[in-house]
Structure formats: C-alpha cells, structure tokens
The first five atom37 places (N, CA, C, CB, O) and aatype in JSON, in Angstrom:
{
  "aatype": [20, 20, 20, 20, 20, 20, 20, 20, 20, 20, 20, 20, 20, 20, 20, 20, 20, 20, 20, 20, 20, 20, 20, 20, 20, 20, 20, 20, 20, 20, 20, 20, 20, 20, 20, 20, 20, 20, 20, 20, 20, 20, 20, 20, 20, 20, 20, 20, 20, 20, 20, 20],
  "atom_mask": [
    [1, 1, 1, 1, 1],
    [1, 1, 1, 1, 1],
    [1, 1, 1, 1, 1],
    [1, 1, 1, 1, 1],
    [1, 1, 1, 1, 1],
    [1, 1, 1, 1, 1],
    [1, 1, 1, 1, 1],
    [1, 1, 1, 1, 1],
    [1, 1, 1, 1, 1],
    [1, 1, 1, 1, 1],
    [1, 1, 1, 1, 1],
    [1, 1, 1, 1, 1],
    [1, 1, 1, 1, 1],
    [1, 1, 1, 1, 1],
    [1, 1, 1, 1, 1],
    [1, 1, 1, 1, 1],
    [1, 1, 1, 1, 1],
    [1, 1, 1, 1, 1],
    [1, 1, 1, 1, 1],
    [1, 1, 1, 1, 1],
    [1, 1, 1, 1, 1],
    [1, 1, 1, 1, 1],
    [1, 1, 1, 1, 1],
    [1, 1, 1, 1, 1],
    [1, 1, 1, 1, 1],
    [1, 1, 1, 1, 1],
    [1, 1, 1, 1, 1],
    [1, 1, 1, 1, 1],
    [1, 1, 1, 1, 1],
    [1, 1, 1, 1, 1],
    [1, 1, 1, 1, 1],
    [1, 1, 1, 1, 1],
    [1, 1, 1, 1, 1],
    [1, 1, 1, 1, 1],
    [1, 1, 1, 1, 1],
    [1, 1, 1, 1, 1],
    [1, 1, 1, 1, 1],
    [1, 1, 1, 1, 1],
    [1, 1, 1, 1, 1],
    [1, 1, 1, 1, 1],
    [1, 1, 1, 1, 1],
    [1, 1, 1, 1, 1],
    [1, 1, 1, 1, 1],
    [1, 1, 1, 1, 1],
    [1, 1, 1, 1, 1],
    [1, 1, 1, 1, 1],
    [1, 1, 1, 1, 1],
    [1, 1, 1, 1, 1],
    [1, 1, 1, 1, 1],
    [1, 1, 1, 1, 1],
    [1, 1, 1, 1, 1],
    [1, 1, 1, 1, 1]
  ],
  "atom_positions": [
    [[74.99, 83.37, 229.88], [74.01, 84.42, 229.61], [74.08, 85.46, 230.72], [72.58, 83.84, 229.48], [74.38, 85.16, 231.87]],
    [[73.79, 86.66, 230.33], [73.81, 87.75, 231.3], [72.57, 87.65, 232.19], [73.86, 89.13, 230.58], [71.53, 87.16, 231.76]],
    [[72.69, 88.11, 233.42], [71.54, 88.06, 234.34], [70.33, 88.83, 233.8], [71.94, 88.63, 235.69], [69.18, 88.45, 234.06]],
    [[70.58, 89.9, 233.05], [69.46, 90.67, 232.5], [68.67, 89.84, 231.5], [69.97, 91.96, 231.84], [67.44, 89.9, 231.46]],
    [[69.39, 89.07, 230.7], [68.73, 88.22, 229.69], [67.89, 87.14, 230.37], [69.78, 87.58, 228.76], [66.77, 86.87, 229.95]],
    [[68.45, 86.54, 231.4], [67.72, 85.51, 232.13], [66.47, 86.11, 232.76], [68.61, 84.87, 233.22], [65.4, 85.49, 232.72]],
    [[66.58, 87.29, 233.33], [65.44, 87.95, 233.95], [64.35, 88.26, 232.92], [65.88, 89.24, 234.66], [63.17, 88.03, 233.17]],
    [[64.75, 88.77, 231.77], [63.78, 89.1, 230.72], [63.08, 87.83, 230.24], [64.47, 89.82, 229.53], [61.86, 87.83, 230.05]],
    [[63.82, 86.76, 230.04], [63.22, 85.5, 229.61], [62.27, 84.94, 230.67], [64.3, 84.47, 229.3], [61.2, 84.41, 230.34]],
    [[62.64, 85.06, 231.92], [61.78, 84.6, 233.02], [60.48, 85.39, 233.06], [62.51, 84.72, 234.36], [59.4, 84.81, 233.17]],
    [[60.58, 86.71, 232.97], [59.38, 87.54, 232.97], [58.52, 87.24, 231.74], [59.75, 89.04, 233.0], [57.3, 87.15, 231.85]],
    [[59.15, 87.08, 230.59], [58.42, 86.73, 229.37], [57.66, 85.41, 229.54], [59.39, 86.64, 228.17], [56.5, 85.31, 229.16]],
    [[58.32, 84.43, 230.12], [57.66, 83.13, 230.35], [56.53, 83.23, 231.35], [58.67, 82.12, 230.83], [55.48, 82.61, 231.16]],
    [[56.74, 84.0, 232.41], [55.7, 84.13, 233.43], [54.48, 84.88, 232.93], [56.27, 84.83, 234.65], [53.38, 84.69, 233.44]],
    [[54.66, 85.73, 231.94], [53.54, 86.48, 231.38], [52.88, 85.7, 230.25], [54.0, 87.86, 230.87], [51.66, 85.68, 230.14]],
    [[53.68, 85.06, 229.42], [53.15, 84.39, 228.22], [52.39, 83.12, 228.55], [54.28, 84.08, 227.28], [51.31, 82.89, 227.99]],
    [[52.91, 82.29, 229.43], [52.28, 81.0, 229.71], [50.86, 81.16, 230.23], [53.13, 80.22, 230.72], [49.96, 80.5, 229.71]],
    [[50.6, 82.0, 231.24], [49.2, 82.15, 231.7], [48.28, 82.73, 230.62], [49.15, 83.03, 232.92], [47.11, 82.37, 230.56]],
    [[48.81, 83.62, 229.78], [47.98, 84.17, 228.7], [47.58, 83.09, 227.71], [48.73, 85.3, 227.98], [46.43, 83.04, 227.27]],
    [[48.51, 82.22, 227.35], [48.2, 81.14, 226.4], [47.22, 80.16, 227.03], [49.5, 80.41, 225.96], [46.26, 79.74, 226.38]],
    [[47.45, 79.79, 228.27], [46.54, 78.86, 228.96], [45.16, 79.48, 229.09], [47.1, 78.48, 230.35], [44.15, 78.8, 228.89]],
    [[45.09, 80.75, 229.43], [43.8, 81.44, 229.53], [43.08, 81.51, 228.2], [43.99, 82.83, 230.07], [41.87, 81.33, 228.15]],
    [[43.81, 81.76, 227.14], [43.19, 81.83, 225.81], [42.64, 80.47, 225.4], [44.2, 82.32, 224.76], [41.53, 80.39, 224.86]],
    [[43.38, 79.4, 225.66], [42.9, 78.06, 225.33], [41.66, 77.72, 226.17], [44.01, 77.01, 225.57], [40.7, 77.16, 225.64]],
    [[41.69, 78.05, 227.45], [40.52, 77.78, 228.3], [39.32, 78.59, 227.85], [40.85, 78.09, 229.76], [38.19, 78.09, 227.87]],
    [[39.54, 79.82, 227.44], [38.44, 80.68, 226.97], [37.82, 80.12, 225.69], [38.94, 82.11, 226.73], [36.6, 80.11, 225.54]],
    [[38.66, 79.65, 224.78], [38.16, 79.12, 223.51], [37.44, 77.79, 223.7], [39.3, 78.96, 222.52], [36.55, 77.46, 222.91]],
    [[37.8, 77.02, 224.72], [37.2, 75.7, 224.94], [36.19, 75.7, 226.08], [38.28, 74.69, 225.23], [35.85, 74.64, 226.59]],
    [[35.72, 76.86, 226.48], [34.86, 76.93, 227.66], [33.55, 76.17, 227.5], [34.57, 78.35, 227.98], [33.01, 75.7, 228.5]],
    [[33.02, 76.03, 226.29], [31.77, 75.29, 226.11], [31.97, 74.11, 225.17], [30.67, 76.21, 225.58], [31.02, 73.68, 224.52]],
    [[33.16, 73.6, 225.1], [33.44, 72.5, 224.18], [32.68, 71.23, 224.49], [34.89, 72.21, 224.19], [32.28, 70.52, 223.57]],
    [[32.45, 70.92, 225.76], [31.74, 69.7, 226.12], [30.25, 69.87, 226.23], [32.26, 69.18, 227.39], [29.54, 68.89, 226.48]],
    [[29.76, 71.07, 226.07], [28.32, 71.33, 226.25], [27.49, 70.59, 225.21], [28.04, 72.83, 226.17], [26.43, 70.06, 225.54]],
    [[27.93, 70.54, 223.99], [27.17, 69.86, 222.93], [27.06, 68.37, 223.23], [27.85, 70.08, 221.56], [25.99, 67.78, 223.07]],
    [[28.15, 67.76, 223.66], [28.12, 66.34, 224.0], [27.18, 66.09, 225.17], [29.52, 65.84, 224.33], [26.46, 65.09, 225.18]],
    [[27.18, 66.97, 226.13], [26.31, 66.82, 227.3], [24.85, 66.9, 226.9], [26.63, 67.88, 228.36], [24.03, 66.1, 227.36]],
    [[24.5, 67.84, 226.04], [23.12, 68.0, 225.59], [22.69, 66.76, 224.8], [22.97, 69.27, 224.73], [21.58, 66.27, 224.99]],
    [[23.55, 66.26, 223.92], [23.22, 65.06, 223.15], [23.0, 63.87, 224.07], [24.32, 64.75, 222.13], [22.1, 63.06, 223.84]],
    [[23.84, 63.74, 225.1], [23.69, 62.64, 226.05], [22.37, 62.75, 226.8], [24.86, 62.62, 227.04], [21.68, 61.75, 226.98]],
    [[22.02, 63.96, 227.23], [20.75, 64.14, 227.94], [19.56, 63.85, 227.04], [20.66, 65.57, 228.49], [18.58, 63.24, 227.48]],
    [[19.62, 64.27, 225.78], [18.53, 63.98, 224.84], [18.38, 62.48, 224.63], [18.77, 64.69, 223.5], [17.26, 61.97, 224.57]],
    [[19.49, 61.78, 224.53], [19.45, 60.33, 224.35], [18.83, 59.66, 225.57], [20.86, 59.77, 224.1], [18.04, 58.73, 225.43]],
    [[19.19, 60.12, 226.76], [18.65, 59.54, 227.98], [17.16, 59.81, 228.11], [19.38, 60.08, 229.21], [16.41, 58.94, 228.55]],
    [[16.72, 61.01, 227.72], [15.29, 61.32, 227.75], [14.54, 60.41, 226.79], [15.05, 62.81, 227.38], [13.48, 59.9, 227.13]],
    [[15.09, 60.2, 225.6], [14.45, 59.31, 224.63], [14.34, 57.89, 225.19], [15.23, 59.3, 223.31], [13.32, 57.23, 225.01]],
    [[15.39, 57.41, 225.85], [15.36, 56.07, 226.43], [14.29, 55.97, 227.51], [16.72, 55.71, 227.01], [13.55, 54.99, 227.56]],
    [[14.21, 56.98, 228.37], [13.21, 56.95, 229.44], [11.8, 57.03, 228.87], [13.44, 58.1, 230.41], [10.89, 56.37, 229.38]],
    [[11.6, 57.83, 227.83], [10.27, 57.92, 227.22], [9.88, 56.6, 226.58], [10.24, 59.05, 226.19], [8.71, 56.21, 226.64]],
    [[10.83, 55.91, 225.96], [10.51, 54.63, 225.33], [10.21, 53.57, 226.39], [11.66, 54.17, 224.42], [9.4, 52.67, 226.15]],
    [[10.85, 53.65, 227.55], [10.56, 52.72, 228.64], [9.17, 52.96, 229.21], [11.62, 52.84, 229.74], [8.5, 52.02, 229.63]],
    [[8.73, 54.21, 229.23], [7.42, 54.55, 229.78], [6.3, 54.02, 228.9], [7.29, 56.06, 229.93], [5.22, 53.7, 229.41]],
    [[6.53, 53.92, 227.61], [5.47, 53.52, 226.68], [5.22, 52.04, 226.69], [5.8, 53.94, 225.3], [4.35, 51.56, 225.96]]
  ]
}
C-alpha cells in the first residue's frame, strides 16, 4: 500500500473510533439510572417494613 493510503486510513481510524465511542457513551449515559432508582425504592420499602 502507498504511504498516502496508510496515512488516510490511520487518520480515518483516529477520527472515527473516538466518535463512535463518544456516541455510545452519550446514548448510554443514563442507562443504569432506572436500575438504581428501583434498587433504592426496594431498600426504602424494606426499611419501612422493618420499622413497622
């Protein structure tokens, strides 16, 4: 392969990979929030039942 082709592929990879990783992180930024809220609600219910 010509050096120009290798350079273009390298630049393409260096630009594309962080964009894809950033997009995935952006889309999943609150993915665990629902599970956390459900866990906290369950723990509150358990503590309230222990108090009674």
